[in-house]
XYZ file of C-alpha atoms in Angstrom:
532
model
C 23.523 -16.407 50.854
C 23.863 -13.082 52.344
C 24.203 -10.310 49.931
C 27.326 -8.197 50.709
C 28.091 -4.842 49.368
C 30.153 -3.213 52.204
C 33.185 -2.844 49.534
C 31.490 -0.896 47.314
C 29.934 1.873 49.582
C 33.850 2.253 52.118
C 34.119 5.371 50.255
C 31.235 7.642 49.449
C 31.883 8.749 45.615
C 30.374 10.530 43.461
C 27.273 8.502 41.814
C 28.603 5.122 44.287
C 26.251 4.547 45.989
C 23.610 4.619 42.488
C 25.545 1.618 41.311
C 23.890 -0.763 44.031
C 20.622 0.251 41.685
C 22.131 -1.905 39.167
C 22.177 -4.884 41.431
C 19.609 -7.557 41.279
C 20.905 -10.250 43.365
C 19.405 -8.809 46.678
C 17.339 -6.042 45.428
C 14.013 -4.642 45.524
C 13.413 -5.021 42.147
C 13.417 -8.553 42.834
C 11.389 -9.016 45.702
C 8.555 -6.973 43.824
C 8.533 -6.820 39.947
C 5.317 -9.769 40.391
C 3.575 -7.597 42.182
C 4.395 -4.427 40.199
C 3.207 -6.157 36.739
C 0.367 -7.263 38.064
C -0.841 -3.238 39.587
C 0.482 -1.688 36.269
C -1.440 -4.391 34.488
C -4.967 -3.996 36.358
C -4.511 -0.147 36.105
C -4.402 -0.752 32.427
C -7.237 -3.135 32.525
C -9.521 -0.654 34.499
C -8.469 2.953 32.363
C -8.570 0.786 28.881
C -12.428 -0.630 30.294
C -13.373 3.289 31.084
C -11.830 5.601 28.147
C -13.119 2.558 25.922
C -15.999 0.227 26.988
C -18.126 1.942 29.180
C -20.596 4.054 28.022
C -21.485 7.424 28.701
C -23.492 7.271 31.809
C -21.252 4.304 32.931
C -18.707 6.639 32.732
C -20.230 8.993 35.058
C -20.519 6.793 37.128
C -17.289 5.236 37.527
C -16.158 8.933 37.911
C -17.743 9.435 40.603
C -16.478 6.271 41.820
C -12.617 7.338 41.289
C -13.061 10.629 43.217
C -15.199 8.403 45.964
C -12.430 6.205 46.736
C -9.320 9.041 45.682
C -10.871 10.963 48.732
C -11.191 8.288 51.565
C -7.889 6.234 50.762
C -5.749 9.178 52.110
C -7.245 8.791 54.984
C -5.716 4.998 55.379
C -2.829 5.226 57.701
C -0.593 3.536 55.658
C 2.264 5.358 56.710
C 2.017 5.373 60.276
C 1.153 1.654 60.966
C 3.799 0.282 57.744
C 7.232 2.173 59.654
C 6.574 1.532 63.065
C 6.357 -2.163 61.705
C 9.050 -2.533 59.768
C 11.830 -0.505 62.255
C 10.371 -3.459 64.559
C 11.229 -5.987 62.419
C 14.381 -4.731 61.595
C 15.251 -4.855 65.920
C 13.907 -8.461 66.166
C 16.428 -9.514 63.301
C 19.248 -7.832 64.241
C 18.085 -8.936 67.679
C 18.724 -12.088 66.152
C 22.106 -11.868 64.788
C 23.266 -11.101 67.529
C 22.180 -14.026 69.577
C 23.465 -16.686 66.961
C 25.831 -19.042 68.815
C 29.175 -18.695 68.470
C 31.532 -21.523 70.245
C 34.641 -19.217 70.129
C 34.995 -18.657 73.379
C 34.101 -21.390 74.787
C 36.634 -23.308 72.810
C 39.850 -21.004 73.309
C 38.914 -21.877 77.438
C 39.112 -25.465 76.813
C 42.083 -24.819 74.511
C 43.807 -23.173 77.565
C 42.267 -24.980 80.647
C 41.893 -28.739 79.625
C 45.073 -29.995 80.074
C 46.862 -33.087 78.360
C 48.551 -34.001 75.314
C 47.536 -37.841 74.959
C 44.908 -39.508 73.813
C 42.387 -38.912 76.980
C 43.486 -35.080 76.910
C 42.820 -35.095 73.068
C 39.606 -37.060 73.420
C 38.454 -35.028 76.581
C 38.884 -31.883 74.718
C 37.184 -33.101 71.352
C 34.357 -34.196 73.019
C 33.661 -31.270 74.473
C 33.609 -29.330 71.875
C 31.188 -31.845 69.830
C 28.742 -31.284 72.433
C 29.104 -27.908 72.364
C 28.415 -27.901 68.319
C 24.784 -30.729 68.727
C 23.667 -28.192 71.258
C 23.532 -25.848 68.232
C 22.872 -28.385 65.776
C 19.329 -28.946 67.707
C 18.789 -25.742 67.823
C 18.925 -25.049 63.652
C 17.268 -27.547 63.433
C 13.995 -26.580 65.049
C 14.062 -22.724 64.240
C 15.814 -23.178 60.310
C 14.188 -24.318 57.551
C 17.774 -25.262 55.535
C 19.375 -26.959 58.648
C 16.225 -29.348 59.191
C 16.820 -30.229 55.311
C 19.849 -30.747 55.430
C 19.134 -32.761 58.860
C 15.491 -33.659 58.650
C 16.260 -36.783 61.321
C 18.121 -38.238 64.348
C 19.868 -40.289 62.336
C 21.121 -37.706 60.098
C 22.674 -36.074 62.675
C 24.627 -39.298 63.851
C 26.151 -40.662 60.236
C 27.444 -36.361 60.139
C 29.236 -37.315 63.556
C 27.748 -34.657 65.189
C 26.299 -38.190 67.747
C 27.435 -41.573 68.383
C 25.262 -44.061 67.983
C 25.251 -45.044 72.015
C 24.278 -41.206 72.546
C 21.686 -40.770 70.299
C 20.280 -44.058 71.936
C 20.849 -42.562 74.963
C 18.912 -39.123 74.005
C 15.597 -40.687 72.604
C 15.837 -43.004 75.837
C 14.811 -39.482 77.520
C 10.928 -38.756 78.005
C 10.121 -35.262 77.335
C 8.120 -33.899 75.346
C 10.244 -31.000 74.864
C 12.225 -29.803 73.116
C 15.943 -31.046 73.902
C 18.383 -29.248 73.537
C 19.767 -28.465 76.276
C 20.701 -32.526 76.898
C 24.298 -32.271 75.591
C 24.861 -29.001 77.897
C 24.630 -31.191 80.844
C 27.017 -33.530 79.219
C 28.905 -31.254 78.677
C 29.066 -30.120 82.541
C 28.750 -33.032 83.996
C 32.207 -34.098 81.743
C 34.128 -30.767 82.684
C 32.789 -32.261 86.663
C 34.655 -35.033 85.852
C 38.412 -33.659 83.939
C 38.310 -31.610 87.752
C 38.731 -34.397 89.393
C 40.793 -36.132 87.923
C 42.765 -33.473 87.722
C 42.745 -32.495 83.739
C 41.696 -28.893 84.653
C 43.761 -28.074 87.285
C 41.431 -25.199 89.219
C 38.078 -24.286 90.606
C 38.442 -21.246 88.823
C 39.188 -22.316 85.400
C 35.962 -25.141 85.692
C 33.669 -22.275 86.830
C 34.941 -19.867 83.920
C 34.468 -22.669 81.088
C 30.834 -23.493 82.695
C 29.591 -20.380 83.106
C 30.879 -19.378 78.929
C 28.992 -22.677 78.058
C 25.878 -21.202 80.159
C 25.562 -18.034 78.057
C 26.120 -19.892 74.950
C 23.169 -22.104 75.706
C 21.119 -18.648 76.500
C 21.966 -17.773 72.790
C 20.157 -21.278 71.642
C 17.150 -19.994 73.901
C 17.169 -16.567 72.312
C 16.894 -18.217 69.329
C 14.369 -20.717 69.854
C 12.302 -18.103 71.646
C 12.335 -16.256 68.819
C 10.962 -18.493 66.920
C 8.016 -19.282 69.784
C 6.717 -15.774 70.338
C 6.385 -13.689 67.099
C 5.282 -10.577 65.959
C 1.574 -10.819 66.765
C -0.402 -11.943 63.913
C -2.894 -9.563 64.001
C -0.402 -6.499 63.425
C 1.242 -8.722 61.168
C -2.599 -8.810 59.286
C -3.248 -5.187 59.997
C -0.137 -4.042 58.066
C -0.832 -6.379 55.396
C -4.636 -5.453 54.336
C -3.784 -1.922 55.018
C -1.188 -1.236 52.599
C -3.412 -3.878 49.826
C -6.051 -1.695 50.452
C -4.850 1.976 49.970
C -3.819 0.090 46.533
C -6.934 -1.691 45.475
C -8.289 1.959 46.399
C -5.758 4.037 44.177
C -6.897 1.510 40.631
C -9.632 3.358 41.075
C -9.366 6.266 42.601
C -5.395 7.357 40.878
C -7.763 6.830 36.934
C -6.986 10.187 35.493
C -10.970 10.885 34.058
C -12.032 13.290 31.639
C -10.993 16.816 31.760
C -13.632 18.046 29.961
C -16.042 17.203 32.829
C -13.847 20.252 35.205
C -13.463 17.348 38.080
C -10.786 19.474 40.354
C -7.485 17.705 39.740
C -8.061 16.212 36.464
C -6.805 18.805 34.539
C -4.391 16.811 32.541
C -5.156 13.265 30.732
C -1.208 12.036 31.153
C -2.560 7.735 30.944
C 0.445 6.327 33.249
C 0.011 7.400 36.766
C 3.887 8.152 37.155
C 3.235 9.298 41.087
C 0.890 6.198 41.655
C 3.358 3.306 40.634
C 6.120 4.783 42.428
C 3.992 4.851 45.747
C 2.933 1.555 45.272
C 6.607 0.980 44.865
C 7.978 2.368 47.739
C 4.775 0.912 50.236
C 4.884 -2.599 48.980
C 9.086 -2.658 48.794
C 8.638 -1.523 52.309
C 6.210 -4.911 53.196
C 8.505 -6.764 51.313
C 11.483 -6.110 53.183
C 8.920 -6.747 56.631
C 8.162 -10.065 54.641
C 11.736 -11.303 54.300
C 13.238 -9.866 57.268
C 10.202 -11.142 60.102
C 12.204 -14.537 60.104
C 16.050 -14.612 59.137
C 16.149 -18.459 59.412
C 14.466 -19.304 55.797
C 15.749 -19.559 52.514
C 15.341 -15.079 51.505
C 18.398 -13.812 49.592
C 19.055 -12.075 52.697
C 18.705 -14.473 55.584
C 20.837 -16.020 57.742
C 23.670 -19.130 56.162
C 22.367 -21.260 58.999
C 24.376 -24.415 57.167
C 27.620 -22.110 56.585
C 27.774 -21.296 60.488
C 27.471 -24.842 61.511
C 30.785 -26.007 58.888
C 32.912 -23.112 60.337
C 32.033 -23.656 63.886
C 32.633 -27.135 63.676
C 35.813 -27.243 61.856
C 37.635 -23.949 63.580
C 36.555 -25.224 66.742
C 37.679 -28.602 66.603
C 41.251 -27.175 64.784
C 41.889 -25.350 68.537
C 40.861 -27.687 70.254
C 42.654 -30.406 69.113
C 45.925 -29.596 66.751
C 46.500 -25.977 68.456
C 46.343 -27.062 71.710
C 50.006 -26.074 73.456
C 50.842 -25.066 70.402
C 52.154 -22.234 69.889
C 55.700 -20.972 67.977
C 59.119 -19.547 68.854
C 59.700 -16.998 71.248
C 61.463 -14.291 69.602
C 62.144 -10.324 69.776
C 59.698 -8.087 67.363
C 61.349 -5.432 65.042
C 60.849 -3.202 67.717
C 62.765 -4.708 70.996
C 65.494 -1.518 70.625
C 62.935 1.505 69.175
C 60.939 3.201 72.125
C 58.644 5.057 69.800
C 57.426 1.910 67.471
C 56.494 2.946 63.899
C 54.370 0.712 61.678
C 55.322 1.543 58.403
C 53.348 2.329 55.625
C 52.844 2.123 51.408
C 52.549 4.235 49.149
C 49.523 4.059 48.520
C 48.661 4.328 52.701
C 50.956 6.903 52.749
C 48.503 9.497 53.267
C 46.841 8.104 56.426
C 50.026 8.526 58.352
C 48.335 11.311 61.153
C 49.697 12.942 63.985
C 48.257 12.488 67.023
C 45.178 14.183 68.223
C 46.382 16.269 71.760
C 43.371 18.242 72.449
C 40.836 20.900 70.278
C 43.203 23.878 71.546
C 46.225 21.791 70.526
C 46.187 24.569 67.771
C 44.778 27.719 69.048
C 46.732 30.804 69.162
C 47.274 34.529 68.388
C 49.002 36.638 66.205
C 52.191 37.692 67.802
C 53.934 41.116 67.226
C 57.385 42.201 68.125
C 58.904 41.124 71.548
C 58.401 44.291 73.742
C 59.463 43.290 77.534
C 57.349 45.127 80.747
C 58.647 47.837 83.017
C 58.639 47.427 86.893
C 59.767 49.484 89.221
C 61.162 48.355 92.554
C 60.421 49.718 96.007
C 62.920 50.425 98.198
C 63.714 48.344 101.280
C 62.310 45.305 98.925
C 64.611 43.998 96.222
C 62.323 42.894 92.771
C 59.029 43.930 94.743
C 57.705 45.317 91.636
C 54.567 47.773 90.612
C 52.483 48.104 87.772
C 53.823 47.217 84.317
C 54.423 50.038 81.950
C 53.606 49.415 78.645
C 55.255 50.713 75.755
C 53.506 53.743 74.581
C 51.679 53.315 71.801
C 49.086 55.017 70.151
C 44.922 54.205 70.613
C 45.564 54.189 74.827
C 43.007 54.609 77.215
C 42.874 58.730 78.225
C 42.791 56.908 81.407
C 45.779 54.631 81.002
C 47.757 57.397 79.264
C 47.250 59.987 81.662
C 48.172 56.719 84.466
C 51.177 56.515 82.427
C 52.440 60.074 82.512
C 52.221 59.746 86.601
C 54.817 57.878 86.704
C 58.869 59.176 87.112
C 60.909 57.463 85.084
C 64.400 57.522 86.192
C 67.831 56.250 84.198
C 69.126 52.744 84.000
C 72.062 53.237 85.794
C 70.632 53.691 89.397
C 71.990 54.224 92.498
C 71.811 52.923 95.831
C 69.937 49.442 96.396
C 67.050 50.600 98.763
C 66.753 53.972 96.230
C 63.457 53.386 94.213
C 64.613 53.371 90.084
C 63.319 51.923 87.008
C 64.362 49.323 85.141
C 63.922 46.481 83.141
C 63.338 43.196 84.898
C 66.184 41.536 83.726
C 68.372 44.134 85.130
C 66.787 44.935 88.756
C 67.637 40.782 89.054
C 70.168 38.753 90.138
C 71.795 36.976 88.000
C 70.799 33.275 89.383
C 67.614 34.518 88.261
C 66.739 34.005 84.424
C 64.227 35.412 82.851
C 60.829 33.795 81.311
C 57.905 32.309 83.721
C 55.158 33.463 84.341
C 52.036 34.021 87.273
C 48.998 33.527 88.369
C 46.464 35.725 88.524
C 45.353 35.886 92.589
C 41.729 36.338 94.012
C 42.476 39.916 95.210
C 43.384 40.799 91.521
C 46.882 40.446 92.421
C 49.741 39.103 90.111
C 52.244 37.859 92.199
C 55.496 35.886 91.682
C 59.038 35.555 91.615
C 60.618 35.808 88.312
C 62.530 32.790 87.381
C 63.103 30.714 84.237
C 62.791 27.360 83.951
C 66.635 26.799 83.942
C 66.881 28.530 87.157
C 68.397 26.804 89.780
C 66.128 26.900 93.111
C 67.625 27.606 96.658
C 66.010 26.801 99.559
C 64.137 30.041 101.637
C 67.197 30.510 104.147
C 69.437 31.139 101.777
C 70.377 35.663 101.630
C 70.608 35.345 97.353
C 67.389 33.690 96.699
C 65.133 35.874 94.475
C 63.102 38.340 95.703
C 59.476 38.214 95.648
C 57.314 40.457 93.673
C 53.867 41.366 93.343
C 51.864 43.568 90.292
C 48.459 45.530 91.381
C 47.536 44.567 87.466
C 48.340 42.932 84.562
C 46.914 44.121 80.596
C 43.559 42.265 79.837
C 44.732 39.469 76.797
C 43.214 42.089 74.475
C 45.955 44.945 75.812
C 48.588 42.384 75.384
C 47.161 42.094 72.208
C 47.409 45.705 71.528
C 50.686 45.844 73.153
C 52.206 43.187 69.904
C 55.178 41.566 72.271
C 53.275 41.964 75.685
C 50.843 39.304 74.092
C 53.725 36.458 73.738
C 53.209 36.244 77.704
C 49.691 36.016 77.823
C 49.923 33.004 75.217
C 52.616 31.484 77.680
C 50.653 32.031 80.776
C 47.556 30.295 78.684
C 49.146 26.966 76.818
C 52.854 26.545 77.912
C 54.985 26.673 74.777
C 57.852 28.206 73.175
C 57.379 31.664 74.310
C 57.393 30.091 78.123
C 60.900 28.101 77.428
C 62.184 31.249 75.663
C 65.349 33.391 77.412
C 64.054 36.619 75.797
C 60.166 36.566 77.149
C 61.059 37.763 80.878
C 57.629 36.910 83.521
C 56.893 36.240 86.928
C 55.581 32.494 88.713
C 53.036 31.206 91.197
C 53.785 33.058 94.800
C 55.203 30.126 97.204
C 53.627 30.862 100.408
C 56.848 32.280 102.508
C 56.409 35.480 100.998
C 55.194 37.271 103.681
C 51.324 38.617 102.931
C 50.362 36.023 99.841
C 48.696 33.007 102.076
C 45.097 34.480 100.954
C 46.973 35.324 96.909
C 45.866 31.265 95.759
C 42.121 31.106 93.939
C 39.599 29.760 97.279
C 42.516 30.347 100.206
C 45.871 29.455 101.359
C 47.660 26.569 98.210
C 47.297 23.172 98.809
């Protein structure tokens, strides 16, 4: 049975993965404890012989031999050979799992496309699914030792109900020296074609879909057969095994603790127990054991595939789907969210922390610090109602000398100005008609100008022929984002321009919007030429 521990590692907690080290079934300890004890026993025997049995001259010779083995054992590329081998084996193991034959897609098509609730229709559907399961049985018998023990002969297959005695005679009368797992596939296709002629399959498209899925099922079976036929080259497996065992045989002699009085380099301590050598054996030999276990997942190891369970499951589910559940469905009824436009399933108290808002983009929470709002001032030129000059920000400390000098050169006129055609200074809201609410913004043009009309989101648009249509304005420049930030309230305009939000909809935030091509002299103010 495959060892499953997914629920124990669902959350990364303190000492969570370490608890897995205490499990025995499917563990590295169960795989390696015999080899580990043998290696430790051999090391102890050599150490005792060196210390208590050998003479002085024999000790000197053993010490030279130990230094020689320790020097040249490191030249064996165990890490490279073993790592590449295990990677190849794991990839092969996972591909075999991916290609296990599952009849689910076929049973969905058969139960929906093969019509007839009478006894013949039921017999037709069940026979087709039995041929599908028989194909997988024949493949598993040839690649899995556990399935071969369960069905050692075709007589056992007949007794299990996957094949009738008549079908067995036809199967055995086919003279072919090859594996005949494809015979039930031929029976399936012939039966499907017969069902189409009889009208049980009402459309040729349905027949094509069924045959296509059956071909995929046959491909999975043939892939498993190919993996069983062509394995990892034996020479590579032999090289890896010899490299690992040769390395540790050399370590039995080369990693002995020698007499410290002889002054050999690296032998200043006499610890008796080679801790790091034992750990190295545990890791390298465990790595090799993993490859030995996964190289054929159709055996009887702890982590091999449960092919007998797959056979039982596929037969039960497929027959249930095409027989008991054929045209068997619940009555249609309204769901509980019938009149709810924004359906929201409930959460339990245990899952309340997982109710999170939808992700709207990484720039959704991006913002600036907004200070008190300070409206910009514009100058209206004679003869052009609403045509404006550069905004004059309120005087602030820290302004650059050039901007301060430019601000001083601009004249200021009283709020109650004279005739409409005379130059005057006013706030944007006072200079605009009543049908022109404030709050919209403008976009930069290719010539460095800011153009647009100051109309809010609720403004009533009028056609171009209307005499009281809001006039258009042209601003030579606007402060940069940093300038807007220093200005406090003016920063709300830039923030609304970058991301439409509450400021763009506020009636307290006057501004401009993109120009219309009907304004004279603004046809080329859109980036990249005329606005589409």
